[in-house]
Short mmCIF file of C-alpha atoms in Angstrom, two decimals:
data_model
loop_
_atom_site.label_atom_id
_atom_site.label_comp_id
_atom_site.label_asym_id
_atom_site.label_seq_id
_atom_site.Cartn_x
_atom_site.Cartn_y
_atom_site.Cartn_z
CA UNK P 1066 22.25 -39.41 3.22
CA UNK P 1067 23.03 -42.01 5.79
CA UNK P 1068 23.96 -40.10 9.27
CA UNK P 1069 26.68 -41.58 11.35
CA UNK P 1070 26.27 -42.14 15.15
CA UNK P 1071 29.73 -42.27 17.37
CA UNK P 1072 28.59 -42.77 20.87
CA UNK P 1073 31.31 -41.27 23.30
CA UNK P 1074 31.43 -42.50 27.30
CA UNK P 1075 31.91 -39.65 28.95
CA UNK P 1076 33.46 -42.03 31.86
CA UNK P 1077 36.28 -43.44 29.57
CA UNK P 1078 36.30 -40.59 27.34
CA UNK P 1079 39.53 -41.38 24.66
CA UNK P 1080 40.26 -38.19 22.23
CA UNK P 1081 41.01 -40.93 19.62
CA UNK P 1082 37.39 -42.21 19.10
CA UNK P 1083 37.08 -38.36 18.13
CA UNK P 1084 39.57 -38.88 15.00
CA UNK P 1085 36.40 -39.37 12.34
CA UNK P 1086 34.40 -36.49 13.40
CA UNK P 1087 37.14 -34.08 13.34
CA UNK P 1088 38.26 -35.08 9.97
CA UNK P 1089 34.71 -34.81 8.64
CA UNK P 1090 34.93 -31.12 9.91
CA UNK P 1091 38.07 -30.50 8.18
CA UNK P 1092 36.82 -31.87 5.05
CA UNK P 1093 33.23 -29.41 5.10
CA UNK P 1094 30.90 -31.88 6.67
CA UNK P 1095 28.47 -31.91 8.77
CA UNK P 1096 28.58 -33.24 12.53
CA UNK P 1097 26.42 -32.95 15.72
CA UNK P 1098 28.46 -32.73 19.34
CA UNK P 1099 27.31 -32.15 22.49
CA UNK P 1100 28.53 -29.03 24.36
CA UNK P 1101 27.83 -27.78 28.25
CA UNK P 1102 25.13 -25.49 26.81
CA UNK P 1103 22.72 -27.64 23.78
CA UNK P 1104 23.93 -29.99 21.21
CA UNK P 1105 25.41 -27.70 17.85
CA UNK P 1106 25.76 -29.12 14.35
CA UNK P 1107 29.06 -27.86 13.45
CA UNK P 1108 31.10 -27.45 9.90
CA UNK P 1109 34.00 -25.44 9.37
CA UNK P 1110 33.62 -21.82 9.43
CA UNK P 1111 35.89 -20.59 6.79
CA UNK P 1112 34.31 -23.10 4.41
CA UNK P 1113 31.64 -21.28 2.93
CA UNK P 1114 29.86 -24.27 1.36
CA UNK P 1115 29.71 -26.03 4.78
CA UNK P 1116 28.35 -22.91 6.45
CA UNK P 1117 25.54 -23.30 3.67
CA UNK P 1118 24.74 -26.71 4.80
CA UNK P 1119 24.22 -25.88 8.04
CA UNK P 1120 21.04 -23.28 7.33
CA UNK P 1121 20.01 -25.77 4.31
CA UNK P 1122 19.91 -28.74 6.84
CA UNK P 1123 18.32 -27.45 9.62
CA UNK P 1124 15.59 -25.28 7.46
CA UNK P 1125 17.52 -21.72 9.24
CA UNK P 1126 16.76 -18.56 7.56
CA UNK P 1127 20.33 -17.08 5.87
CA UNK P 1128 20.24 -14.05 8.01
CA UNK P 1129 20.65 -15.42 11.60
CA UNK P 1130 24.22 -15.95 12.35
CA UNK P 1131 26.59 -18.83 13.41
CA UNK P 1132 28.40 -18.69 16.22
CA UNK P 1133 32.17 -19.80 15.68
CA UNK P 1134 33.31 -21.84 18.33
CA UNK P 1135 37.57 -22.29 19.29
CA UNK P 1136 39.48 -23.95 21.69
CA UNK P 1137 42.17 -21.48 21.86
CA UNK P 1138 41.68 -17.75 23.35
CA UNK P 1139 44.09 -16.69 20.26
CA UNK P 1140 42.01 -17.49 17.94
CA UNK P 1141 40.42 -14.20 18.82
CA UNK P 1142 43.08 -12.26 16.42
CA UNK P 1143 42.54 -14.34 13.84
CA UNK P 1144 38.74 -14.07 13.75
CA UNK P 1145 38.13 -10.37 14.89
CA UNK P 1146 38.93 -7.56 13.00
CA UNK P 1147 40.34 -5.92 16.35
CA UNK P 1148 39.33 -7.17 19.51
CA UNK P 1149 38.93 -4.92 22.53
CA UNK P 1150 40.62 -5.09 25.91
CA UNK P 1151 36.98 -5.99 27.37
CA UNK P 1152 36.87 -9.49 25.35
CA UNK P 1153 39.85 -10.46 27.42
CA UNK P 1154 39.31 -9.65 30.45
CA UNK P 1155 35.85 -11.95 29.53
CA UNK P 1156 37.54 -14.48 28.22
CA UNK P 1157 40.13 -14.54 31.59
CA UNK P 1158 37.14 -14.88 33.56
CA UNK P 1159 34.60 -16.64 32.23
CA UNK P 1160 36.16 -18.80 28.87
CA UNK P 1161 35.82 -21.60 28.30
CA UNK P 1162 32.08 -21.21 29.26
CA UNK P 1163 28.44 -20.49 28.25
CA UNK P 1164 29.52 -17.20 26.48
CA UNK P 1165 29.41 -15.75 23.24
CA UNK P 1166 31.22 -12.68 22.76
CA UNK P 1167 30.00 -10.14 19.37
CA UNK P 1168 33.14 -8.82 17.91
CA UNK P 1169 33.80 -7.04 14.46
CA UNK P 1170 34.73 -9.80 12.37
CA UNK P 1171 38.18 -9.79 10.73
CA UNK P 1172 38.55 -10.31 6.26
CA UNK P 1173 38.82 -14.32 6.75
CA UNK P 1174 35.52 -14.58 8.25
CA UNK P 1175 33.00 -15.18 5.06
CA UNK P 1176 29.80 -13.51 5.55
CA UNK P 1177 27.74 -17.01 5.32
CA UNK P 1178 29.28 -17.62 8.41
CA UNK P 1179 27.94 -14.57 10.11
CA UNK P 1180 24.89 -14.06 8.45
CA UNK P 1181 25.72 -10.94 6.35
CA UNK P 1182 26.86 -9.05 9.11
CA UNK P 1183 30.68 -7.25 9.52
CA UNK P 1184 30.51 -8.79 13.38
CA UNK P 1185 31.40 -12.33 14.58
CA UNK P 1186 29.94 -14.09 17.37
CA UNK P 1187 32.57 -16.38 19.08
CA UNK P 1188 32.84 -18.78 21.56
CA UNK P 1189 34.91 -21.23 23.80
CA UNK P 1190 32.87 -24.07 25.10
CA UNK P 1191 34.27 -26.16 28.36
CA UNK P 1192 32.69 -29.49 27.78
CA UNK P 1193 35.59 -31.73 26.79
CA UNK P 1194 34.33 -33.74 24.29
CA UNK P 1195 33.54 -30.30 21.86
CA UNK P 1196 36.85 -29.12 22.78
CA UNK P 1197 38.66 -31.99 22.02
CA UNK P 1198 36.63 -32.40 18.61
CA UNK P 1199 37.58 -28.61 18.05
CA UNK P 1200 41.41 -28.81 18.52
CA UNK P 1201 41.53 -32.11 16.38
CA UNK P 1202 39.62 -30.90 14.01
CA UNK P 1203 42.26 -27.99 13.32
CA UNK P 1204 39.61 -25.72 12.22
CA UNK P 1205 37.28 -23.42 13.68
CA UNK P 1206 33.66 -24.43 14.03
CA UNK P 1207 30.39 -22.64 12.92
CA UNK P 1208 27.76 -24.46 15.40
CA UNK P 1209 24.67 -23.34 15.75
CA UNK P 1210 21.53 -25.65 17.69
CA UNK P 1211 21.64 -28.96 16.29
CA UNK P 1212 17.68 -28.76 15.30
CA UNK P 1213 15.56 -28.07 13.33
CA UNK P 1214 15.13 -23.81 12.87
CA UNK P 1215 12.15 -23.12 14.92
CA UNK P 1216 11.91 -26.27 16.92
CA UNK P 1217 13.32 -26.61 20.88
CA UNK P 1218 17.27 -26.78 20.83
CA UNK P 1219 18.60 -30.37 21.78
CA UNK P 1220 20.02 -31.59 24.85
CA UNK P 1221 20.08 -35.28 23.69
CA UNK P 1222 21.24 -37.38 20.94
CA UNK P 1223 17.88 -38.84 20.84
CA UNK P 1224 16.80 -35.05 20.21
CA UNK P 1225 19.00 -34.86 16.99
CA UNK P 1226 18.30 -37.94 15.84
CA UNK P 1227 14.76 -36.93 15.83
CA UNK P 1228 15.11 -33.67 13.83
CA UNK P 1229 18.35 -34.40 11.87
CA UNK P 1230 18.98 -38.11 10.92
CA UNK P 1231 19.65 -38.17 7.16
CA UNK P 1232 20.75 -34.34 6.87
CA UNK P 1233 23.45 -34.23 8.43
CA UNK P 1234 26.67 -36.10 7.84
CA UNK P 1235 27.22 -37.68 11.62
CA UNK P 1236 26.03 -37.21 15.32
CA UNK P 1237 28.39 -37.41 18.31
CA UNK P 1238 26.58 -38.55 20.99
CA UNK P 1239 28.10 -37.68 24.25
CA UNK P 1240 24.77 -37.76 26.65
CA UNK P 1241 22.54 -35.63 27.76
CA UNK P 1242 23.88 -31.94 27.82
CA UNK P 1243 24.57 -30.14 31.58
CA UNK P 1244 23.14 -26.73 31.51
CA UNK P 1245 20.49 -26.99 28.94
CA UNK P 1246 19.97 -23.52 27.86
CA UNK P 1247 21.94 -22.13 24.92
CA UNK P 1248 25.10 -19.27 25.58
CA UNK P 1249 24.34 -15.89 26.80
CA UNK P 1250 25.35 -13.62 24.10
CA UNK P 1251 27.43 -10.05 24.38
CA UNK P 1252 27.86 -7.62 22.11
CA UNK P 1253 31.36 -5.89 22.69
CA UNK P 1254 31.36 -3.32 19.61
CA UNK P 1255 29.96 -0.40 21.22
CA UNK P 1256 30.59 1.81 23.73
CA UNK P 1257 28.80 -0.42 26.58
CA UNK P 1258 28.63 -4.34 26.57
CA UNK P 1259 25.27 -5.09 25.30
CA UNK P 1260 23.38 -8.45 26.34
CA UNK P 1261 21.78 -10.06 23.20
CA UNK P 1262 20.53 -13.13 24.45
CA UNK P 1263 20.54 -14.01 28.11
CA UNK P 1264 21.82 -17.31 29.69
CA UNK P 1265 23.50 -19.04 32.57
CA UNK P 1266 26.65 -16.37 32.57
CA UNK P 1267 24.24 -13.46 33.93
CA UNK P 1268 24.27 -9.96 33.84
CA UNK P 1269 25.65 -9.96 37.65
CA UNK P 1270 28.48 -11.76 36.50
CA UNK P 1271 29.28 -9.91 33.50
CA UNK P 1272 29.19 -7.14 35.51
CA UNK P 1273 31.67 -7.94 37.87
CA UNK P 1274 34.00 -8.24 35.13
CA UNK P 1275 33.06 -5.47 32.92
CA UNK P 1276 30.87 -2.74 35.42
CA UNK P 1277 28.02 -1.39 33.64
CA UNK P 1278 26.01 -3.68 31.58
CA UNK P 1279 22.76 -3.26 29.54
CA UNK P 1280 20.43 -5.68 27.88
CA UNK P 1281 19.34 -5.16 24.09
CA UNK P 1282 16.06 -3.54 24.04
CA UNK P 1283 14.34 -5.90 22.57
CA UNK P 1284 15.18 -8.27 25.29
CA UNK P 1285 13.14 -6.55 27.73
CA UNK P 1286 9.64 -6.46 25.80
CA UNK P 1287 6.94 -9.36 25.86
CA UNK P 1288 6.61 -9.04 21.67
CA UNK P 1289 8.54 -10.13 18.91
CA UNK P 1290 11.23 -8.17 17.26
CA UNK P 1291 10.87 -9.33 13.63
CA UNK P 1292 11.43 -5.55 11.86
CA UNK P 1293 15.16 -6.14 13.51
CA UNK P 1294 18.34 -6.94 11.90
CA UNK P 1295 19.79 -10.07 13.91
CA UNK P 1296 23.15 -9.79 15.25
CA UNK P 1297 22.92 -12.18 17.19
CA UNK P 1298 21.43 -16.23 16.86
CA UNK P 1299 17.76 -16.33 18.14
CA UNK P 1300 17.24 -12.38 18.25
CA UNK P 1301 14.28 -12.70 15.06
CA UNK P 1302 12.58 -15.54 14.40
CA UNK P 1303 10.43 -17.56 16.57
CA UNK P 1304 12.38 -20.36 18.01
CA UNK P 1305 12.38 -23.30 20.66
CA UNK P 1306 8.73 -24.36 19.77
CA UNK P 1307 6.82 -27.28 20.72
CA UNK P 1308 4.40 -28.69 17.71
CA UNK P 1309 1.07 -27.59 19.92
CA UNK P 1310 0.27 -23.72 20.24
CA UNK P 1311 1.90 -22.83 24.02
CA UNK P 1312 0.13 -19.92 25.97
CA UNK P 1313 1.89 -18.46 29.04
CA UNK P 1314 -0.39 -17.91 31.97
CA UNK P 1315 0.93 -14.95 34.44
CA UNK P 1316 -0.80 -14.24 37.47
CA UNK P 1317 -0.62 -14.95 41.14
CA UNK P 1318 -0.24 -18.34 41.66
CA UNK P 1319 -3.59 -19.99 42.87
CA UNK P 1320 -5.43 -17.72 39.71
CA UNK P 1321 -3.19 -19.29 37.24
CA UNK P 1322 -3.65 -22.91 38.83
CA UNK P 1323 -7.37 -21.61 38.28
CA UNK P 1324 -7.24 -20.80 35.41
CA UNK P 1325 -5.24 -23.83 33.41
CA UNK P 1326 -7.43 -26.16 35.29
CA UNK P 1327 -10.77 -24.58 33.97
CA UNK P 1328 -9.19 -24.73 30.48
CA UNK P 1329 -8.26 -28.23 30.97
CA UNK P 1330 -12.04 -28.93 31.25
CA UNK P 1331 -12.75 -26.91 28.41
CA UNK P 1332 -10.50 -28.69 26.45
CA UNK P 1333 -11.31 -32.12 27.10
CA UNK P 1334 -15.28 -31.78 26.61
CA UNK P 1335 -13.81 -30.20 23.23
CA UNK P 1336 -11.90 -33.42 22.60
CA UNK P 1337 -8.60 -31.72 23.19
CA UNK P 1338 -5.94 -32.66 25.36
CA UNK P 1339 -4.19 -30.06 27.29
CA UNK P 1340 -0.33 -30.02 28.22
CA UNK P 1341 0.64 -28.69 31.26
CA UNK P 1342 3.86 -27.25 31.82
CA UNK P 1343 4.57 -26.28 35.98
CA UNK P 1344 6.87 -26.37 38.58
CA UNK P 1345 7.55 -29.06 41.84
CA UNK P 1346 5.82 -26.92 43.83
CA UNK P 1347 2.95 -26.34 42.03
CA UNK P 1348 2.62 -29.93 39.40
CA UNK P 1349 0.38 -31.89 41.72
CA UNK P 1350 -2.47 -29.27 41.73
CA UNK P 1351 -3.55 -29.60 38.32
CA UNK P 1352 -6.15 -32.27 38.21
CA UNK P 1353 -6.56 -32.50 34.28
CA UNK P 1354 -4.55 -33.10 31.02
CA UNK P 1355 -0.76 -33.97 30.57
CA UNK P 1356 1.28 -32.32 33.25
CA UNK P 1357 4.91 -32.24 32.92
CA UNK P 1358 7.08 -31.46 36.06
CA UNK P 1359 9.99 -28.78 34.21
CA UNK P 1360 11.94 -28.39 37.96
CA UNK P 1361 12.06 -26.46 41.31
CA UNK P 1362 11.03 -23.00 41.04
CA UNK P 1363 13.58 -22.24 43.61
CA UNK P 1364 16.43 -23.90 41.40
CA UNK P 1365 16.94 -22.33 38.09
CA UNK P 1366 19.28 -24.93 37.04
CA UNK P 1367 16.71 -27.82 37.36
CA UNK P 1368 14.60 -26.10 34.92
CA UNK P 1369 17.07 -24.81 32.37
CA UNK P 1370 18.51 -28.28 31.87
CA UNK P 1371 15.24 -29.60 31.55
CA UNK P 1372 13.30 -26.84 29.63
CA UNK P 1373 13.87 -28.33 25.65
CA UNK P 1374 13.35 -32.15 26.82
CA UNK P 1375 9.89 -31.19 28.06
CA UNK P 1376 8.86 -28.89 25.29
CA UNK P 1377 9.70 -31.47 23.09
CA UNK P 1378 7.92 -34.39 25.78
CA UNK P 1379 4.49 -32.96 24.76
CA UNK P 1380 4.67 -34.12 21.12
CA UNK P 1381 4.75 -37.58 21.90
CA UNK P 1382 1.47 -36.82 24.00
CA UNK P 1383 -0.38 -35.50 21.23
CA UNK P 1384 -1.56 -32.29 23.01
CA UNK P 1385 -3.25 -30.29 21.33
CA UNK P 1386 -3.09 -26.89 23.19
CA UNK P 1387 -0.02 -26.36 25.71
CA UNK P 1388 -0.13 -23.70 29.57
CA UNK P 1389 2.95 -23.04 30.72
CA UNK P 1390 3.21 -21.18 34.26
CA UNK P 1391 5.38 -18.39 34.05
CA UNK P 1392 8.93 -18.87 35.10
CA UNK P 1393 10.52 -15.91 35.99
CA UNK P 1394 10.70 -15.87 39.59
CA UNK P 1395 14.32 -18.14 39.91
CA UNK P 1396 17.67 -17.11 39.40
CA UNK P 1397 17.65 -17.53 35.57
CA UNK P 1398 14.89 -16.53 34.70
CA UNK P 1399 15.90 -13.51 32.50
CA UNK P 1400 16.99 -16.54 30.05
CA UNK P 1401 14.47 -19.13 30.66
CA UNK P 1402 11.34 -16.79 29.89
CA UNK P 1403 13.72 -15.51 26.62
CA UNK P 1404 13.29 -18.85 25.62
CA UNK P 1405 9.72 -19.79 26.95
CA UNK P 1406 8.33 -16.56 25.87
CA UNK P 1407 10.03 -17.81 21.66
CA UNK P 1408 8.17 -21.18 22.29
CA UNK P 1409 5.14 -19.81 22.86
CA UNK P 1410 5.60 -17.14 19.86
CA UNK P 1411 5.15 -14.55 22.80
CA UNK P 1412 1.02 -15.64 23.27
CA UNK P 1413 0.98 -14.54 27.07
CA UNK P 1414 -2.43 -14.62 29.12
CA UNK P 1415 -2.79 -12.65 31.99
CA UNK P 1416 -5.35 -14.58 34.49
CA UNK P 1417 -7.10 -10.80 35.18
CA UNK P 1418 -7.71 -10.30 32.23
CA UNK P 1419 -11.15 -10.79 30.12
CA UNK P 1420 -9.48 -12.59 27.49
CA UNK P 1421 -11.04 -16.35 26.66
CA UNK P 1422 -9.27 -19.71 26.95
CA UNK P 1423 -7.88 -20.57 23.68
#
């Protein structure tokens, strides 16, 4: 299959240079856009045979569901079986935006589309070129990541091109994406708003709109929850991985500059090279292997929108083992350890601990 490639100036954006893409979603195929979270690859949701592309193109297991993505709030009745009071007092406050609301799904909603499941997971993004694509299109997307199941989500063009060129039917490529990290996810069927996956909208903020707030369980251990059903995207299967093993070093700071500088050492008189994944404040005291700069600790944006591009950077250096300091200390880092802790298929090393450089 020969993929398509529309490039789209954000600067002189014209909803007409759109027109292709959004007839190939009306007519079942396959295209990449950019949104403000990561790039999706979208197809039209009540198309069953286009939601089947999707998982057979990116390699996704059947069972982890798409997230349907409108550019009209009244959509909701079409695509929820009944939708509670709480989803729009969300949507009021927070649509269009990074969030994904978890709603009981209504009969039109085909169960390729949502993984099996009798919920939907919707959302409303605010970058204007999905938007656009979405309301031309006349149909309501199914988008998950545009890459490859298991590998980091793209932010770039470049990044789908890498994973999806020749799957996919074409790639809209808008730039690099703004936030970086994918929608935070809430589950409005039960009694109290449940967090599935976290992102930029946090729990604060949901709570100012809804009052109490919990996180899934799952959510708040350091293993992985494969035994689970997934209601959500990116609740089961390991996800956002570079191609070298990553390890998470926790510890105070100076131990775990200690520590991935020994097994840099190690490493190279091993023949190995070592990525490095830290901070600005911490980057220049690492005096072996490849270190990649991620973003200011003190600003969790920095590092969201950078996280996938440097996960993905260490490929093209050929490492062969990957550290990553922890992140967790910033303003988002609920959702950027959800993700680091995926990458790193939840292999965490505490620096006190007796356990031996891998």
């Amino acid at each position: 299959m020969k993929t398509e490639i529309i490039k789209i100036d954000r600067e002189r954006f014209e909803e007409s240079e759109l027109a292709k893409a959004a007839e190939y979603l009306k007519d079942g195929k396959l295209v990449a856009f950019p949104t403000e979270t990561v790039y999706g690859l979208g197809a039209n949701a009540f198309d069953t045979t286009a939601a089947a592309r999707i998982y057979a193109a990116k390699g996704r297991p059947s069972d982890n569901p798409l997230i349907v993505h409108i550019a009209d709030v009244n959509a909701l009745g079409e695509l929820a079986g009944e939708v509670p009071e709480t989803a729009y007092r969300l949507a009021e406050a927070l649509w269009p935006g990074p969030l994904t609301m978890i709603l009981k799904k209504s009969e039109k909603v085909p169960k390729t589309t949502t993984g099996g499941l009798d919920t939907v997971a919707v959302r409303m993004p605010s970058d204007e070129i999905a938007s656009a694509l979405i309301r031309m299109s006349g149909v309501y997307v199914a988008a998950p990541s545009a890459n490859l199941s298991g590998r980091p989500s793209t932010t770039k063009a470049e990044h789908v091109i890498e994973d999806l060129n020749g799957k996919i039917d074409m790639i809209v490529d808008g730039g690099a994406t703004e936030i970086g990290l994918e929608s935070t996810i809430v589950d409005l069927t039960g009694e109290v708003p449940l967090i599935l996956r976290p992102g930029y909208i946090t729990a604060e903020m949901l709570a100012e709109v809804l009052g109490e707030v919990r996180f899934d369980e799952a959510l708040l251990t350091h293993s992985p929850s494969e035994p689970i059903v997934a209601r959500a995207p990116g609740m089961k299967y390991r996800h956002y991985a570079p191609k070298a093993p990553l390890y998470i070093i926790e510890g105070k700071s100076e131990d775990v500059v200690r520590y991935i500088n020994a097994a840099a050492v190690k490493n190279a008189a091993e023949g190995k090279i070592t990525g490095i994944l830290a901070t600005e404040e911490t980057s220049h005291l690492y005096k072996g292997g490849m270190v990649f700069c991620v973003g200011e600790r003190e600003d969790g944006n920095t590092i969201a929108s950078a996280l996938f591009d440097t996960l993905r950077g260490f490929d093209e250096t050929g490492a062969n083992v990957i550290y990553s300091e922890s992140l967790a200390d910033n303003p988002l880092g609920t959702a950027i350890m959800n993700r680091l802790l995926k990458a790193a298929g939840y292999h965490i090393i505490h620096v006190n601990s007796k356990e031996e450089v891998i």
